[in-house]
Amino acid sequence: MFDLSRRRLMSGALAVGLVLSPIAASADDFVNILTGGTSGVYYPLGVAISKVLTDKVPGTRPSVQATKGSVENLNSIQAGKGEVAFTLGDSLAAAVAGSADAGFKAPLDNVQTVGAIYPNYVQIVASKESGIKTLADLKGKRLSVGAPKSGTELNARAILSAAGMSYDDLGKVEYLDFAQSVELVKNRQLDATLQSAGLGVASIRDLATSVPIVVVAVPTEITEKLGQPFFAATIPANTYEGQSEDVATVAVPNFLVTRADLSEDLVYKITQAIYENLPDLQAAHAAAKGIKLEKAAKGSPAPLHPGAKKYFTEKNVM
């Protein structure tokens, strides 16, 4: 009887202790980071952000998810299946507008911006033996345009259209991720791959060290036809092995987005951790050198999340 009474007293004390214990009993905030294919730039940067959040934002439990890219990421955020996601600016504009052609059934009203990050460069790379030297030379050739309705694939459609072409003008169209595209070019099953990514993307570096390549220019007149959010850019000489000269192309900004229903405090801490630890992101991939705090609050087609806005206001970069 004494042992039973003592056990009851101890159980009661434990229950009171759990009720009175303040923060220790609260659940961690899960932060699922939606990226892209593992051979692109989104994924290694997502891993770097995950580590930054683990180190700098106590109480968060980050995870990193490989995806098909921008369109999937945006639809997943809308559905509450992630907390932070990478996206291309033109995909984000299509999401806000609810463009069915781009893969959005209705305007996405649960998607808000964390901040602008680095620009994506559209990089059209052909095997030298294919004979492709210009955009016009793609006619009748075999091209991979990225995963279906990914940000890369939307870029491919836009550029071909601005050049007066469509998929019907190509000899064969493959909808493959970066790594798969490169393997088929190496094996002479494809002539070229179009990849929208940061400079020095691992997949194209791999291709350039395996076979002689040609980096195909996107002329300024194509960029002008595309309009915002696209802008003229240059792939510097020697970005890839065998690329001895600068190559003109088109670029589009990338953004990090989140859910509108996520708490202001959590998004503030996420934003602060990312933009105050940029060297950690740069160590993960050189493309992160293009992330600038002074540009982070500008240019997004979607509204800033209040948590991000609070941080950027404090930093006087609104």
mmCIF file of C-alpha atoms in Angstrom, residues 117-238:
data_model
loop_
_atom_site.group_PDB
_atom_site.id
_atom_site.type_symbol
_atom_site.label_atom_id
_atom_site.label_comp_id
_atom_site.label_asym_id
_atom_site.label_seq_id
_atom_site.Cartn_x
_atom_site.Cartn_y
_atom_site.Cartn_z
ATOM 1 C CA ILE A 117 18.594 34.919 -54.021
ATOM 2 C CA TYR A 118 21.000 34.336 -56.947
ATOM 3 C CA PRO A 119 20.064 34.505 -60.659
ATOM 4 C CA ASN A 120 19.643 31.418 -62.833
ATOM 5 C CA TYR A 121 21.509 31.471 -66.130
ATOM 6 C CA VAL A 122 19.910 29.641 -69.043
ATOM 7 C CA GLN A 123 22.726 27.414 -70.262
ATOM 8 C CA ILE A 124 22.250 25.627 -73.581
ATOM 9 C CA VAL A 125 25.093 23.169 -74.057
ATOM 10 C CA ALA A 126 25.581 20.928 -77.097
ATOM 11 C CA SER A 127 28.108 18.272 -77.913
ATOM 12 C CA LYS A 128 30.628 19.647 -80.389
ATOM 13 C CA GLU A 129 30.040 16.768 -82.794
ATOM 14 C CA SER A 130 26.315 17.698 -83.057
ATOM 15 C CA GLY A 131 27.251 20.730 -85.174
ATOM 16 C CA ILE A 132 25.024 23.032 -83.076
ATOM 17 C CA LYS A 133 26.461 26.534 -82.789
ATOM 18 C CA THR A 134 23.388 28.788 -82.622
ATOM 19 C CA LEU A 135 19.786 28.661 -81.386
ATOM 20 C CA ALA A 136 18.601 28.200 -84.969
ATOM 21 C CA ASP A 137 20.804 25.097 -85.231
ATOM 22 C CA LEU A 138 18.578 23.359 -82.654
ATOM 23 C CA LYS A 139 15.990 22.740 -85.378
ATOM 24 C CA GLY A 140 15.785 19.036 -86.088
ATOM 25 C CA LYS A 141 18.092 18.199 -83.169
ATOM 26 C CA ARG A 142 17.541 16.171 -79.982
ATOM 27 C CA LEU A 143 17.204 18.401 -76.913
ATOM 28 C CA SER A 144 16.476 17.812 -73.221
ATOM 29 C CA VAL A 145 14.404 20.670 -71.788
ATOM 30 C CA GLY A 146 14.307 19.686 -68.107
ATOM 31 C CA ALA A 147 11.745 17.834 -66.021
ATOM 32 C CA PRO A 148 8.117 18.337 -67.208
ATOM 33 C CA LYS A 149 6.785 21.777 -66.157
ATOM 34 C CA SER A 150 9.890 22.463 -64.089
ATOM 35 C CA GLY A 151 11.242 26.013 -63.996
ATOM 36 C CA THR A 152 13.854 24.938 -66.552
ATOM 37 C CA GLU A 153 11.206 23.562 -68.901
ATOM 38 C CA LEU A 154 9.181 26.787 -68.678
ATOM 39 C CA ASN A 155 12.371 28.698 -69.556
ATOM 40 C CA ALA A 156 12.947 26.391 -72.530
ATOM 41 C CA ARG A 157 9.456 27.022 -73.903
ATOM 42 C CA ALA A 158 9.827 30.784 -73.474
ATOM 43 C CA ILE A 159 13.212 30.975 -75.200
ATOM 44 C CA LEU A 160 12.256 28.773 -78.134
ATOM 45 C CA SER A 161 9.069 30.810 -78.612
ATOM 46 C CA ALA A 162 11.024 34.089 -78.572
ATOM 47 C CA ALA A 163 13.326 32.563 -81.205
ATOM 48 C CA GLY A 164 10.340 31.686 -83.415
ATOM 49 C CA MET A 165 10.447 27.979 -82.616
ATOM 50 C CA SER A 166 8.504 25.372 -80.675
ATOM 51 C CA TYR A 167 9.075 21.777 -79.617
ATOM 52 C CA ASP A 168 7.600 20.736 -82.983
ATOM 53 C CA ASP A 169 10.718 22.144 -84.679
ATOM 54 C CA LEU A 170 13.012 19.835 -82.734
ATOM 55 C CA GLY A 171 13.978 16.345 -83.842
ATOM 56 C CA LYS A 172 13.298 14.930 -80.364
ATOM 57 C CA VAL A 173 12.346 16.400 -76.986
ATOM 58 C CA GLU A 174 13.300 14.738 -73.698
ATOM 59 C CA TYR A 175 11.958 15.875 -70.313
ATOM 60 C CA LEU A 176 14.850 14.902 -68.059
ATOM 61 C CA ASP A 177 16.629 16.276 -65.021
ATOM 62 C CA PHE A 178 20.136 17.691 -65.342
ATOM 63 C CA ALA A 179 22.095 14.523 -64.561
ATOM 64 C CA GLN A 180 20.004 12.294 -66.850
ATOM 65 C CA SER A 181 20.287 14.844 -69.671
ATOM 66 C CA VAL A 182 24.067 14.885 -69.415
ATOM 67 C CA GLU A 183 24.316 11.092 -69.494
ATOM 68 C CA LEU A 184 22.306 10.949 -72.736
ATOM 69 C CA VAL A 185 24.469 13.649 -74.366
ATOM 70 C CA LYS A 186 27.578 11.707 -73.333
ATOM 71 C CA ASN A 187 26.098 8.545 -74.853
ATOM 72 C CA ARG A 188 25.192 10.347 -78.123
ATOM 73 C CA GLN A 189 21.479 9.818 -77.512
ATOM 74 C CA LEU A 190 20.927 13.591 -77.270
ATOM 75 C CA ASP A 191 22.555 16.513 -79.060
ATOM 76 C CA ALA A 192 22.049 19.201 -76.414
ATOM 77 C CA THR A 193 20.689 20.046 -72.978
ATOM 78 C CA LEU A 194 19.061 23.259 -71.764
ATOM 79 C CA GLN A 195 19.636 23.860 -68.058
ATOM 80 C CA SER A 196 18.484 26.845 -66.025
ATOM 81 C CA ALA A 197 20.844 27.005 -63.065
ATOM 82 C CA GLY A 198 23.593 28.909 -61.312
ATOM 83 C CA LEU A 199 26.943 29.234 -63.045
ATOM 84 C CA GLY A 200 29.251 26.272 -62.649
ATOM 85 C CA VAL A 201 26.417 23.773 -62.164
ATOM 86 C CA ALA A 202 27.845 20.295 -61.470
ATOM 87 C CA SER A 203 25.987 18.562 -64.309
ATOM 88 C CA ILE A 204 27.465 20.776 -67.056
ATOM 89 C CA ARG A 205 30.913 20.638 -65.458
ATOM 90 C CA ASP A 206 30.630 16.852 -65.682
ATOM 91 C CA LEU A 207 29.576 17.008 -69.343
ATOM 92 C CA ALA A 208 32.363 19.423 -70.281
ATOM 93 C CA THR A 209 35.032 17.164 -68.804
ATOM 94 C CA SER A 210 33.605 14.127 -70.615
ATOM 95 C CA VAL A 211 33.069 15.345 -74.200
ATOM 96 C CA PRO A 212 33.939 18.491 -76.193
ATOM 97 C CA ILE A 213 31.062 20.985 -75.833
ATOM 98 C CA VAL A 214 29.667 24.190 -77.331
ATOM 99 C CA VAL A 215 27.873 26.684 -75.082
ATOM 100 C CA VAL A 216 25.144 28.175 -77.293
ATOM 101 C CA ALA A 217 24.490 31.919 -77.059
ATOM 102 C CA VAL A 218 21.060 33.442 -76.419
ATOM 103 C CA PRO A 219 21.255 36.763 -78.337
ATOM 104 C CA THR A 220 20.188 40.103 -76.846
ATOM 105 C CA GLU A 221 17.199 40.381 -79.201
ATOM 106 C CA ILE A 222 15.760 37.195 -77.664
ATOM 107 C CA THR A 223 16.188 38.649 -74.170
ATOM 108 C CA GLU A 224 14.357 41.820 -75.231
ATOM 109 C CA LYS A 225 11.427 39.786 -76.552
ATOM 110 C CA LEU A 226 11.189 37.832 -73.299
ATOM 111 C CA GLY A 227 10.961 40.925 -71.075
ATOM 112 C CA GLN A 228 10.804 40.820 -67.281
ATOM 113 C CA PRO A 229 11.720 38.972 -65.141
ATOM 114 C CA PHE A 230 14.379 37.884 -67.681
ATOM 115 C CA PHE A 231 17.499 39.981 -68.193
ATOM 116 C CA ALA A 232 20.640 39.827 -70.339
ATOM 117 C CA ALA A 233 23.616 38.054 -68.776
ATOM 118 C CA THR A 234 26.981 36.536 -69.627
ATOM 119 C CA ILE A 235 28.471 33.113 -68.972
ATOM 120 C CA PRO A 236 32.115 34.105 -68.388
ATOM 121 C CA ALA A 237 34.880 32.412 -70.358
ATOM 122 C CA ASN A 238 36.254 29.258 -68.717
#
